CSV table of C-alpha atoms and ligand atoms in Angstrom, one decimal:
chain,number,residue,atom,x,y,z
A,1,UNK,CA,16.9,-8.6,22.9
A,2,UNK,CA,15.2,-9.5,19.7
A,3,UNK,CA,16.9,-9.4,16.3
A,4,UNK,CA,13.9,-10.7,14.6
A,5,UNK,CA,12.9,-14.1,14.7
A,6,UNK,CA,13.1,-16.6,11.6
A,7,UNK,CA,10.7,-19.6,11.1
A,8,UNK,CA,10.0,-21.9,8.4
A,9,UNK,CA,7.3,-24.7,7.6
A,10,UNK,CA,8.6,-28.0,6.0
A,11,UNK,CA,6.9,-31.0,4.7
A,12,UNK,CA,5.9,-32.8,1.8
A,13,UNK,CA,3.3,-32.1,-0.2
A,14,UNK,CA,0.2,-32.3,0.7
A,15,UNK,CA,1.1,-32.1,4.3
A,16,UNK,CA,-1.4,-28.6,5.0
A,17,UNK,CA,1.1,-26.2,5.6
A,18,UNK,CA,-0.9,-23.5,4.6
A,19,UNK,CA,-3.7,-24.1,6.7
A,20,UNK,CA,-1.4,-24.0,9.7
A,21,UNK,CA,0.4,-20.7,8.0
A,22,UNK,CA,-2.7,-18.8,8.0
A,23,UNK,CA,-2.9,-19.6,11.6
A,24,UNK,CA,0.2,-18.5,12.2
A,25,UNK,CA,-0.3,-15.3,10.6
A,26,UNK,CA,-3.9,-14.7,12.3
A,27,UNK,CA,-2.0,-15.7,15.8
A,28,UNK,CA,0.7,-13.3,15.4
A,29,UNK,CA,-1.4,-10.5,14.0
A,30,UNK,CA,-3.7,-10.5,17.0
A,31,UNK,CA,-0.7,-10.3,19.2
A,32,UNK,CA,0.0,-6.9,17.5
A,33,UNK,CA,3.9,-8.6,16.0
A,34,UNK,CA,5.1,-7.0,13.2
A,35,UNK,CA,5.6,-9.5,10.4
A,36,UNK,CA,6.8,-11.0,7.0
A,37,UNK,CA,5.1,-14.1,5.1
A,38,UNK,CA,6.6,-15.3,2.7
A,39,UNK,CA,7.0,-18.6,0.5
A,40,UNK,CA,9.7,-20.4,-1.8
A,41,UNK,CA,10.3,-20.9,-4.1
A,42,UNK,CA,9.3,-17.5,-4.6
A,43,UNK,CA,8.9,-13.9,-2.8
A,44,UNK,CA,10.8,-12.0,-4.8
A,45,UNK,CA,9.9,-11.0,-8.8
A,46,UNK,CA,13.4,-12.8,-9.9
A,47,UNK,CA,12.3,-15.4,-7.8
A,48,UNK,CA,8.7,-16.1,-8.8
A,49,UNK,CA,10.2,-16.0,-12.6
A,50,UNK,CA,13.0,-19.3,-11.3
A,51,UNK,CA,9.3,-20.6,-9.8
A,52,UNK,CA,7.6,-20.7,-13.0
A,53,UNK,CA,10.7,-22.4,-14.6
A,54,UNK,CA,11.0,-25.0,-11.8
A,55,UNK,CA,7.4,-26.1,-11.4
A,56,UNK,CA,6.3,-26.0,-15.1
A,57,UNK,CA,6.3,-29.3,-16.7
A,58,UNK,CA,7.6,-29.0,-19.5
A,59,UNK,CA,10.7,-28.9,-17.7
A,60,UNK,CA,10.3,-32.5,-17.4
A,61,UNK,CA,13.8,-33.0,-18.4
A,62,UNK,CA,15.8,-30.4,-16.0
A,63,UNK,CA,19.4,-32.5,-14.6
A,64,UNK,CA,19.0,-32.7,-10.8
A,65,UNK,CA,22.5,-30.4,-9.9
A,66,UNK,CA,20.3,-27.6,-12.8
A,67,UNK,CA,17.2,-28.2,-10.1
A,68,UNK,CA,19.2,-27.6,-7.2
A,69,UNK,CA,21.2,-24.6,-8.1
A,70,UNK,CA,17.9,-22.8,-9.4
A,71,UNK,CA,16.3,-23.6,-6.1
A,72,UNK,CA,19.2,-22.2,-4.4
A,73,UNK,CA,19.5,-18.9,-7.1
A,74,UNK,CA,15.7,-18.4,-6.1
A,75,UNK,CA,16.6,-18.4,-1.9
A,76,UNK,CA,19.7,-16.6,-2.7
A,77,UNK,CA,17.4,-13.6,-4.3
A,78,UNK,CA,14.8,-14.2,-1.2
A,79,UNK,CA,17.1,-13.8,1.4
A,80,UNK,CA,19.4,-11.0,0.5
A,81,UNK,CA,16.0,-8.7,-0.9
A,82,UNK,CA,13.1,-9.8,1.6
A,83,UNK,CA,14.4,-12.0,4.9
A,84,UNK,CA,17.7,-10.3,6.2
A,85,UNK,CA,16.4,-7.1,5.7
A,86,UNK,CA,13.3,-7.8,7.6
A,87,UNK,CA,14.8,-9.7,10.4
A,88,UNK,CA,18.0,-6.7,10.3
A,89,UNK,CA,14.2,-4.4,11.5
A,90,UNK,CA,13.9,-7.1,14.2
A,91,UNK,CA,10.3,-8.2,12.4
A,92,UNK,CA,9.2,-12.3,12.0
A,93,UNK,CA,9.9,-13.6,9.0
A,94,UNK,CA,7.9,-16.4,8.4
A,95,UNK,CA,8.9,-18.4,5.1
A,96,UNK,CA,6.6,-21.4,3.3
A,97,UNK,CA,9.8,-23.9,2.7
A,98,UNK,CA,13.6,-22.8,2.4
A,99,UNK,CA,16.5,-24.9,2.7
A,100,UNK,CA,15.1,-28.4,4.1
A,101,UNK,CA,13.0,-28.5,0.9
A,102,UNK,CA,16.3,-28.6,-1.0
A,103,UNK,CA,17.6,-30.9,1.7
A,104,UNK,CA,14.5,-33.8,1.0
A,105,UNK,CA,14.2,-33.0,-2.6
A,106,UNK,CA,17.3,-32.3,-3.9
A,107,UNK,CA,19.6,-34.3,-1.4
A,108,UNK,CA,17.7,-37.3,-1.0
A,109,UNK,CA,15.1,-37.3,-3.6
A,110,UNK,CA,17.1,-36.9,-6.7
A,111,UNK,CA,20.1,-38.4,-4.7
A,112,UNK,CA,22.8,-35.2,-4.8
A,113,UNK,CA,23.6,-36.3,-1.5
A,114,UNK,CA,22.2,-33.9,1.6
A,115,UNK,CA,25.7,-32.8,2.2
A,116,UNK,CA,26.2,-31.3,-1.1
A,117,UNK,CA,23.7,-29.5,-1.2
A,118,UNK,CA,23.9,-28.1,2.4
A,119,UNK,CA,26.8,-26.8,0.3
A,120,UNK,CA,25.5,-24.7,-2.3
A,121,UNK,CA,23.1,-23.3,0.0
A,122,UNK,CA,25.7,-22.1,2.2
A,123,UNK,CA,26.8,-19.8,-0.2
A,124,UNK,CA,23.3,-19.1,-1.5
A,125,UNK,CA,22.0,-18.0,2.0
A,126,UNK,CA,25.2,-16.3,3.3
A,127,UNK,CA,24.5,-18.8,6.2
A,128,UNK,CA,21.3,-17.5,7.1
A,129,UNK,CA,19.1,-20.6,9.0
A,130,UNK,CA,15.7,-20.6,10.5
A,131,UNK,CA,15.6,-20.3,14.8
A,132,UNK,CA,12.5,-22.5,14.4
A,133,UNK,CA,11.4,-24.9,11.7
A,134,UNK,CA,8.0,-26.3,12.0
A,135,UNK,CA,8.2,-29.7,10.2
A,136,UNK,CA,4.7,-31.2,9.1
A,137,UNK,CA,5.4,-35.2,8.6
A,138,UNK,CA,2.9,-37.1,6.7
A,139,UNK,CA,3.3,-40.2,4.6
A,140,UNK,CA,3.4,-39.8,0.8
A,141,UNK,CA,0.9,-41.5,0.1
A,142,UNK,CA,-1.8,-39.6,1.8
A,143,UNK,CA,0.1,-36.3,0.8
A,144,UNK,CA,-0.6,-37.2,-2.5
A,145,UNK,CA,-4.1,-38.0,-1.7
A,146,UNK,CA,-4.8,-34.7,-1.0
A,147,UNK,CA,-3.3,-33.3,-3.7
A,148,UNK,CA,-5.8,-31.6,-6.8
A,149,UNK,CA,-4.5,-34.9,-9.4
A,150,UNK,CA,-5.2,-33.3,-12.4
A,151,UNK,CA,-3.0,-30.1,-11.8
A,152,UNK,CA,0.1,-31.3,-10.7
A,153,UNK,CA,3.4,-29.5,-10.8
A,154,UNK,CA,6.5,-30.6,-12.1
A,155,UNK,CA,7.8,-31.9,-8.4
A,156,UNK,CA,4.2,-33.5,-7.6
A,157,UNK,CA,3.9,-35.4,-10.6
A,158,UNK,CA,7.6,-37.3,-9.9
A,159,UNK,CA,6.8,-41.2,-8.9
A,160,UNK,CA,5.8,-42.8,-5.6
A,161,UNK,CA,9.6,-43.4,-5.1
A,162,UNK,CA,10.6,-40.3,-5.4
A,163,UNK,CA,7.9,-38.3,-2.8
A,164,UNK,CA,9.0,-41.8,-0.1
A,165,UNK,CA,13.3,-40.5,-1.1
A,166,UNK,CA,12.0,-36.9,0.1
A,167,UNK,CA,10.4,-38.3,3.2
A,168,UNK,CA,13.2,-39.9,4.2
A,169,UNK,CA,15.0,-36.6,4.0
A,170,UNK,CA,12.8,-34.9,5.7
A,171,UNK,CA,13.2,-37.5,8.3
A,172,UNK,CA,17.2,-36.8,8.4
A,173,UNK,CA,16.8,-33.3,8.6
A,174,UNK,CA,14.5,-33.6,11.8
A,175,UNK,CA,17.1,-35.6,13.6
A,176,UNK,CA,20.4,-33.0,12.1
A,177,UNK,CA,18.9,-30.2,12.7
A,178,UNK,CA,16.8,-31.3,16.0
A,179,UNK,CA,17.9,-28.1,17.8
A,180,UNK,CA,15.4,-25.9,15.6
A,181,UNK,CA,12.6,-28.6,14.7
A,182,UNK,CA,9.0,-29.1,16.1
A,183,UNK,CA,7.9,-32.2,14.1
A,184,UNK,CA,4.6,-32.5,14.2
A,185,UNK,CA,2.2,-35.5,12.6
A,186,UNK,CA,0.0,-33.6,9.6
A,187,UNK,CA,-2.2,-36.9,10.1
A,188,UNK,CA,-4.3,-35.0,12.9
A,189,UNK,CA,-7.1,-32.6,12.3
A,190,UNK,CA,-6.4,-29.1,11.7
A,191,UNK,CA,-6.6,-28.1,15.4
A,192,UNK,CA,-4.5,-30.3,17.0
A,193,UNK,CA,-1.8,-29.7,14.5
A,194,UNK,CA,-2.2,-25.7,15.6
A,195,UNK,CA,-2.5,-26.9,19.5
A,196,UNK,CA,1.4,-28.2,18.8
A,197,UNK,CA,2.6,-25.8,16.8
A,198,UNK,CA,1.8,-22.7,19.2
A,199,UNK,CA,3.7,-23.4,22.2
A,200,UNK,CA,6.4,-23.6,19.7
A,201,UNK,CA,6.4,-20.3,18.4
A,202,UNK,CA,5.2,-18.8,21.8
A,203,UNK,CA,8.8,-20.2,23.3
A,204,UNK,CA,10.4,-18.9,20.7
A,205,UNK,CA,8.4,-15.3,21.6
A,206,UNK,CA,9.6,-15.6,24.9
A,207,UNK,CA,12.9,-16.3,24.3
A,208,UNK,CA,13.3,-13.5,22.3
A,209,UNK,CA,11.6,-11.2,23.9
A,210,UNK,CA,8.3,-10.2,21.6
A,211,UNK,CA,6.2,-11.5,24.2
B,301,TYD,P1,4.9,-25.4,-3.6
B,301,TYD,O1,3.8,-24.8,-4.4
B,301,TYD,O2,5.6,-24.5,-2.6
B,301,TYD,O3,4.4,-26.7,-3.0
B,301,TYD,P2,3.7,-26.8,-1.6
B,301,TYD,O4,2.4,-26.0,-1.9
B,301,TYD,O5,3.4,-28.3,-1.5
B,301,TYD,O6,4.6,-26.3,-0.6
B,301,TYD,O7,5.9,-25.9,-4.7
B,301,TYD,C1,7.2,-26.1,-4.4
B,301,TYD,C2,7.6,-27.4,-4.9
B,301,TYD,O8,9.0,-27.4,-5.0
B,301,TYD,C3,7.3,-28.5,-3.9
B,301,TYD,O9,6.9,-29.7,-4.6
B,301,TYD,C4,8.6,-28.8,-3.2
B,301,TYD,C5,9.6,-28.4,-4.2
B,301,TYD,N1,10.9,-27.8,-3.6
B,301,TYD,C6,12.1,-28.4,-3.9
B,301,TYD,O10,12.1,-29.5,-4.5
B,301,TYD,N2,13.2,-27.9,-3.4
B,301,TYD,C7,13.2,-26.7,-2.6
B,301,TYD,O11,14.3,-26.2,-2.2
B,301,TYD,C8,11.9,-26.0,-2.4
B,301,TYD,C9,11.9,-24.8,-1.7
B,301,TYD,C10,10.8,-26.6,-2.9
């Protein structure tokens, strides 16, 4: 019955989403399931050029709603080029961030309002949401911890204030969007955090028939 399968990883940063990515991919590879990685913002060559803008900083000065619609111009790209088509060839699609990143960021952490810019991203992804999001929750402060201080991008190197805003939308989005969330606490080791996230995906597998 499957007509691909879409998941996403969300977090702040710093949370060790790509560790747990990498597992993902391993897992899914040595069940023999045809798939897509791929990250935001990003994926696509349009995409990786909005990247470069976004994260450099010298773009210290971008206005928030310029932020938010470049994120979303950069998904936009993503989705019609790399995800749909993949999931339309019923493979997984598994994408580093997408639209709750704009959510926390965006919606809470420069304030747009989450509502908003659920909007734009409406149109951006011609509807298109994840089936499964794995959420990795850690407190800013130790995300930021683990981050490499002296190269920070532009996002990173915004104020305490700003990375506990983002948290908070994070948290919002967990409870809106329960439905398609495994939240799971970054603050345990490595395997743990796999130990949680597998049943999730393997339900997922089930229920759409890949495994
Ligand atoms: P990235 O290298 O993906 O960060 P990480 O490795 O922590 O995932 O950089 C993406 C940065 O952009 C990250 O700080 C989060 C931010 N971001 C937004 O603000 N809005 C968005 O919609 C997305 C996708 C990312």
């Amino acid at each position: 019955m499957n007509r691909g399968l879409f998941i996403t990883f969300e977090g702040p940063d710093g949370a060790g989403k790509s560790t747990q990515i990498e597992n993902l991919r391993n897992y899914l590879d040595d069940l023999g399931l045809d798939s897509v990685f791929t990250r935001e913002p990003g994926g696509t060559d349009l995409s990786e050029n909005i990247r470069d803008i976004l994260l450099d900083p010298a773009n210290k000065g971008m206005t928030s709603r310029a932020e938010a619609l470049l994120y979303a111009a950069s998904r936009a790209e993503l989705v019609e080029k790399v995800i749909q088509p993949a999931l339309d060839q019923n493979k997984i699609v598994v994408c580093d961030r997408y639209i709750d990143s704009s959510l926390a960021y965006q919606g809470y952490g420069r304030e747009l309002g989450a509502l908003k810019v659920f909007g734009i991203n409406q149109f951006a992804t011609q509807d298109l949401m994840p089936a499964l999001t794995i959420m990795l929750m850690l407190d800013p402060e130790k995300g930021r911890a683990r981050l490499d201080q002296d190269n920070l991008d532009r996002l990173e190197s915004e104020d305490l204030e700003f990375h506990k805003k983002v948290l908070q939308g994070f948290a919002y989005v967990a409870e809106e969007y329960a439905y398609r969330m495994k939240v799971v606490d970054a603050g345990m080791s490595r395997e743990e955090i796999w130990d949680e996230i597998k049943p999730a995906v393997d339900w997922k597998l089930k229920k759409r028939g890949f495994i």
